[in-house]
PDB file of C-alpha atoms in Angstrom:
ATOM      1  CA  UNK A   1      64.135 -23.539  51.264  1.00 44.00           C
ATOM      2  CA  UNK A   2      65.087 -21.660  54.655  1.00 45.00           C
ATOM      3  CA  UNK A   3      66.126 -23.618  57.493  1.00 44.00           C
ATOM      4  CA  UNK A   4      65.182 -22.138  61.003  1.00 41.00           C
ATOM      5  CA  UNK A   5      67.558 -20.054  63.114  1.00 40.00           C
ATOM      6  CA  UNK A   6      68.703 -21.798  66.390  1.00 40.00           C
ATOM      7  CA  UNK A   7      69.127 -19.083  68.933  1.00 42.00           C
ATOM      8  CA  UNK A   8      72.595 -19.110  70.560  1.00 44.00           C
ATOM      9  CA  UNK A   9      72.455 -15.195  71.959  1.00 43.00           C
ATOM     10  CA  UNK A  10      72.455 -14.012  75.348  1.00 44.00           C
ATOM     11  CA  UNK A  11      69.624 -12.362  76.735  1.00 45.00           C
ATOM     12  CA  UNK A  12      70.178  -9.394  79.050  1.00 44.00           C
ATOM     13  CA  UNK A  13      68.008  -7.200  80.708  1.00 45.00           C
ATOM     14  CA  UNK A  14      68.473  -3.713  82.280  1.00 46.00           C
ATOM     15  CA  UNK A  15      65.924  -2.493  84.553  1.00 47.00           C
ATOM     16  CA  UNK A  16      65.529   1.660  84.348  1.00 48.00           C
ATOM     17  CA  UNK A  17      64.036   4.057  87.095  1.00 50.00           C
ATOM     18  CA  UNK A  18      62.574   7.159  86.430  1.00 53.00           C
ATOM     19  CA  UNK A  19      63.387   9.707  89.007  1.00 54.00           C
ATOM     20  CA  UNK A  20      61.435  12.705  89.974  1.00 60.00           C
ATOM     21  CA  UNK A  21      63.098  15.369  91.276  1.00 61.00           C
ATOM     22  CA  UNK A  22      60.810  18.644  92.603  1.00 64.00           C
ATOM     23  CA  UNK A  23      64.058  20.477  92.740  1.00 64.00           C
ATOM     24  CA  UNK A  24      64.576  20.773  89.323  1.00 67.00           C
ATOM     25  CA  UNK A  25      62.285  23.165  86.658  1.00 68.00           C
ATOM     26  CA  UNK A  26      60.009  21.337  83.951  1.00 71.00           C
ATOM     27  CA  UNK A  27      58.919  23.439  81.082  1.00 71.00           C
ATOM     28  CA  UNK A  28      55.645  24.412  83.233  1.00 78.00           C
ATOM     29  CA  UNK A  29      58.065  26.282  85.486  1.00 80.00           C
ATOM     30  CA  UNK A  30      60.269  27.830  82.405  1.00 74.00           C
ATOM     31  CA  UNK A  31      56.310  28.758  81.371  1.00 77.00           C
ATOM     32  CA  UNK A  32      55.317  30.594  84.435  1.00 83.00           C
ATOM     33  CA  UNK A  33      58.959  32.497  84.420  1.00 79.00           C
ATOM     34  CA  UNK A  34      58.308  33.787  80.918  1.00 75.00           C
ATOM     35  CA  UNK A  35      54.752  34.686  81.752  1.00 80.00           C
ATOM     36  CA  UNK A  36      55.810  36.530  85.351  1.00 82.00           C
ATOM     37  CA  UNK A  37      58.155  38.590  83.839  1.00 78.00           C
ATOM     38  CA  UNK A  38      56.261  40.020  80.777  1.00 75.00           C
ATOM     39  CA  UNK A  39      53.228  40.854  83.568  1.00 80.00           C
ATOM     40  CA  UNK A  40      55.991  42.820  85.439  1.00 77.00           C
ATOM     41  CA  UNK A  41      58.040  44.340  82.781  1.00 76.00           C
ATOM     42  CA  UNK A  42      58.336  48.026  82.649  1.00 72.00           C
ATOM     43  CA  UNK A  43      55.386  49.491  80.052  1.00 71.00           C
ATOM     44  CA  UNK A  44      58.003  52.114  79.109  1.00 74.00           C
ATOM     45  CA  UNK A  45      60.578  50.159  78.518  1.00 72.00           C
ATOM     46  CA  UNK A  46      59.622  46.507  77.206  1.00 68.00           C
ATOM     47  CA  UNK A  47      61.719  43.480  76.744  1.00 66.00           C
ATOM     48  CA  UNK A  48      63.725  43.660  73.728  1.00 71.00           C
ATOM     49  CA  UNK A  49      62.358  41.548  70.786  1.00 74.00           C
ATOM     50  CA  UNK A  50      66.004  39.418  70.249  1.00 78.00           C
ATOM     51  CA  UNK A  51      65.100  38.585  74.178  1.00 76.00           C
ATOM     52  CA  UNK A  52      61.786  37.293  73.852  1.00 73.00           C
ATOM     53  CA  UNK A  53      61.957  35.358  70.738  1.00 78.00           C
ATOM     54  CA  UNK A  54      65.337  33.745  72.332  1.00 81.00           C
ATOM     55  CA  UNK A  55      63.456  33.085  75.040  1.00 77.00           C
ATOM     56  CA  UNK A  56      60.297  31.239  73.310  1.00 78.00           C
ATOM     57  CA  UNK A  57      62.708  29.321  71.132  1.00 82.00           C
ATOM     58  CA  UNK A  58      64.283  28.150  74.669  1.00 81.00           C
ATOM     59  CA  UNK A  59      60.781  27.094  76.082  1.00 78.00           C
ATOM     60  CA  UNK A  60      60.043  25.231  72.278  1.00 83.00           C
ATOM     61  CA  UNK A  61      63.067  23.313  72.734  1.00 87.00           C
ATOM     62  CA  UNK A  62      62.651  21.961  76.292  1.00 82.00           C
ATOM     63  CA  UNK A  63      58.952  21.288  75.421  1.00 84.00           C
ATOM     64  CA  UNK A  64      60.568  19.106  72.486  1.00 88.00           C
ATOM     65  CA  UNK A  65      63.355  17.821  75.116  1.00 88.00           C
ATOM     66  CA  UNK A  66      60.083  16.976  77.482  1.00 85.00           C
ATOM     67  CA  UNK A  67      58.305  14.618  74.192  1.00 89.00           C
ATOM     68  CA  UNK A  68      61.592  12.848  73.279  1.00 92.00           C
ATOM     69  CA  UNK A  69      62.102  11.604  76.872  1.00 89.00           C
ATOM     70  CA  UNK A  70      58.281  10.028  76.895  1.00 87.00           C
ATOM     71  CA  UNK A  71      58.945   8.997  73.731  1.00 90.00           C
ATOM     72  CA  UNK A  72      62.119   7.443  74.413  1.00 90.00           C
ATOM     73  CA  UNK A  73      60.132   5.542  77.679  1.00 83.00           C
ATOM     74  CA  UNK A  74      57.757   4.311  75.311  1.00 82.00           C
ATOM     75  CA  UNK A  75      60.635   2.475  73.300  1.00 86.00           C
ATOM     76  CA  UNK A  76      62.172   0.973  76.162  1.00 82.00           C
ATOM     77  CA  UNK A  77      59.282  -0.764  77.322  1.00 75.00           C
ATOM     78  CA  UNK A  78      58.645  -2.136  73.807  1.00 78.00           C
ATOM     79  CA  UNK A  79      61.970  -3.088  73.912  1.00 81.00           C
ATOM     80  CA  UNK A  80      61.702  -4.788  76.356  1.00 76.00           C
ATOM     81  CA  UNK A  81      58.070  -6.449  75.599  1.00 74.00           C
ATOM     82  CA  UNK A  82      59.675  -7.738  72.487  1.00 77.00           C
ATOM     83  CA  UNK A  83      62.710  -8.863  73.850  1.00 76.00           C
ATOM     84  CA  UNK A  84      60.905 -11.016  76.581  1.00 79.00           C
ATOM     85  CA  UNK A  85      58.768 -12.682  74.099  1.00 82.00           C
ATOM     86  CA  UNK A  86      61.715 -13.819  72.067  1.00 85.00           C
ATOM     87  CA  UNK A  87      62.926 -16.738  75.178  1.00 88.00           C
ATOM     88  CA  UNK A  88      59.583 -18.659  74.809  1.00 91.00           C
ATOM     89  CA  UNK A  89      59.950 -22.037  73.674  1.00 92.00           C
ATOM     90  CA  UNK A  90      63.680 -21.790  74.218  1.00 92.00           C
ATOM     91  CA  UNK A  91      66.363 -23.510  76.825  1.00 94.00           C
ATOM     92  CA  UNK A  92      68.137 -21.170  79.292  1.00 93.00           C
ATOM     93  CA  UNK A  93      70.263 -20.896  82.089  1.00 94.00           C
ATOM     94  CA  UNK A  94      69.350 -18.513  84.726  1.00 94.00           C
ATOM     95  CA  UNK A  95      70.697 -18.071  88.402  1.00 93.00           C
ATOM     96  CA  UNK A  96      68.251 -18.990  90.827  1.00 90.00           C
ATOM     97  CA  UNK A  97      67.740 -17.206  94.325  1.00 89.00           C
ATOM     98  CA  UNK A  98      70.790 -19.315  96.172  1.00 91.00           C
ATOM     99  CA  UNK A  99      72.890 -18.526  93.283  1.00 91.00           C
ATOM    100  CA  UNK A 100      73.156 -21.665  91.455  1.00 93.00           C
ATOM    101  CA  UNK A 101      73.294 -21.726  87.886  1.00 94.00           C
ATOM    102  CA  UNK A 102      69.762 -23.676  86.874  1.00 93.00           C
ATOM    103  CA  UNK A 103      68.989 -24.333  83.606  1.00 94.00           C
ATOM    104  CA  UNK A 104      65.191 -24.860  81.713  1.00 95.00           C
ATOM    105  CA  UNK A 105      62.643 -24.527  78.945  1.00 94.00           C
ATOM    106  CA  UNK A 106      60.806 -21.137  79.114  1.00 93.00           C
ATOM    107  CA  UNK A 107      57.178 -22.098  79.036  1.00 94.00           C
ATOM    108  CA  UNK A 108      55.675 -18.620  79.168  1.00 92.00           C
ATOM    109  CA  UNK A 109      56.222 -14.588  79.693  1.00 91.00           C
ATOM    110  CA  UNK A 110      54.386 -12.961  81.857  1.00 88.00           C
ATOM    111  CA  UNK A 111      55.449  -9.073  80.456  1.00 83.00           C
ATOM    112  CA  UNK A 112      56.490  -6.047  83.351  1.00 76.00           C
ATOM    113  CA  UNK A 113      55.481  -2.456  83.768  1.00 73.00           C
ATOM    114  CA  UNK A 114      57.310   0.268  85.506  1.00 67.00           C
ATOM    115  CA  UNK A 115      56.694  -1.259  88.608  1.00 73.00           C
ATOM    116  CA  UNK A 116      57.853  -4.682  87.942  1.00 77.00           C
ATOM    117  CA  UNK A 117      60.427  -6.749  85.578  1.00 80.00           C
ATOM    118  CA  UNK A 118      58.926  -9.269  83.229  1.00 84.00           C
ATOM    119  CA  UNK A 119      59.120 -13.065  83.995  1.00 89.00           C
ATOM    120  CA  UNK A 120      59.617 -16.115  82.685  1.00 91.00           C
ATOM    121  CA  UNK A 121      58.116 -19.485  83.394  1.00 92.00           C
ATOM    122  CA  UNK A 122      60.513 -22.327  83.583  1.00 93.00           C
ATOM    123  CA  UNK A 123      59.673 -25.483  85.099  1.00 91.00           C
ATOM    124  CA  UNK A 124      56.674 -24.017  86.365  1.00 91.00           C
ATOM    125  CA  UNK A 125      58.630 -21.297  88.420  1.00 92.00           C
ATOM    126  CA  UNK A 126      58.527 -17.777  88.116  1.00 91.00           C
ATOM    127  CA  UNK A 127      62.004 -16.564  87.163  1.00 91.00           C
ATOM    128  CA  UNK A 128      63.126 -12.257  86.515  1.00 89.00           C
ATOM    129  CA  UNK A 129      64.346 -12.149  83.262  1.00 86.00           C
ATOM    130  CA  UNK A 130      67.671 -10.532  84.411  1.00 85.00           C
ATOM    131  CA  UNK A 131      68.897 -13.848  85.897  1.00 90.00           C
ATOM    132  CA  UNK A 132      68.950 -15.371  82.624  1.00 90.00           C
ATOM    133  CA  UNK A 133      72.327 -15.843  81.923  1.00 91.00           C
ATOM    134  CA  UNK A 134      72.043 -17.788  78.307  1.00 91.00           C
ATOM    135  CA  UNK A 135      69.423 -19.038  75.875  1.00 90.00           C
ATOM    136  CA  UNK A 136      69.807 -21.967  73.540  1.00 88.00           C
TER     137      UNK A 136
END
């Protein structure tokens, strides 16, 4: 017979930003390079093979580098989904907005985005997951 698991971990939570920056080239720029300067290459005198191909295996890998990062966004938030979902039911301490260390049963999870961090319910109050200090 199994007995259940009583949860004695902390629960963290790290809020990421993505940043856009227009200063630096994507792989549609890299693109647009390559394409520019076979248009204006010399006809008599072409790009040497070794150049090109080292060139189109550059563009494959940041188009690979470009997936892995969406990808890699894609875990995080279910990461983080999953992670939310494992305080319900559960007793924590969290620090409320004064700073005082509060402690409660999560009733509920209401899950983030991008935008915003996921909540928890305790006591009827909406509390950010990264003020949860311990769960019990």
């Amino acid at each position: 017979m199994t007995a259940p698991v009583s949860g004695g971990s902390q629960a963290t939570s790290t809020s990421t930003t993505s940043v856009d920056r227009p200063d630096q080239m994507d792989k549609d720029t890299f693109l647009k390079l390559l394409v520019a300067q076979m248009r204006y290459q010399d006809p008599s005198n072409p790009t040497d093979p070794t150049q090109f191909m080292s060139q189109t295996a550059a563009f494959t890998q940041v188009e690979k580098l470009d997936e892995l990062v969406t990808q890699n966004a894609s875990i995080v938030a279910l990461q983080k989904t999953m992670n939310a979902g494992v305080v319900v039911g559960h007793s924590v301490t969290y620090t409320d907005d004064t700073g005082v260390a509060q402690t409660g049963t999560v009733t509920s999870v209401v899950l983030g985005d991008d935008t915003a961090e996921a909540t928890a319910t305790i006591g009827g109050k909406a509390v950010p997951l990264g003020r949860i200090t311990e769960v019990s």
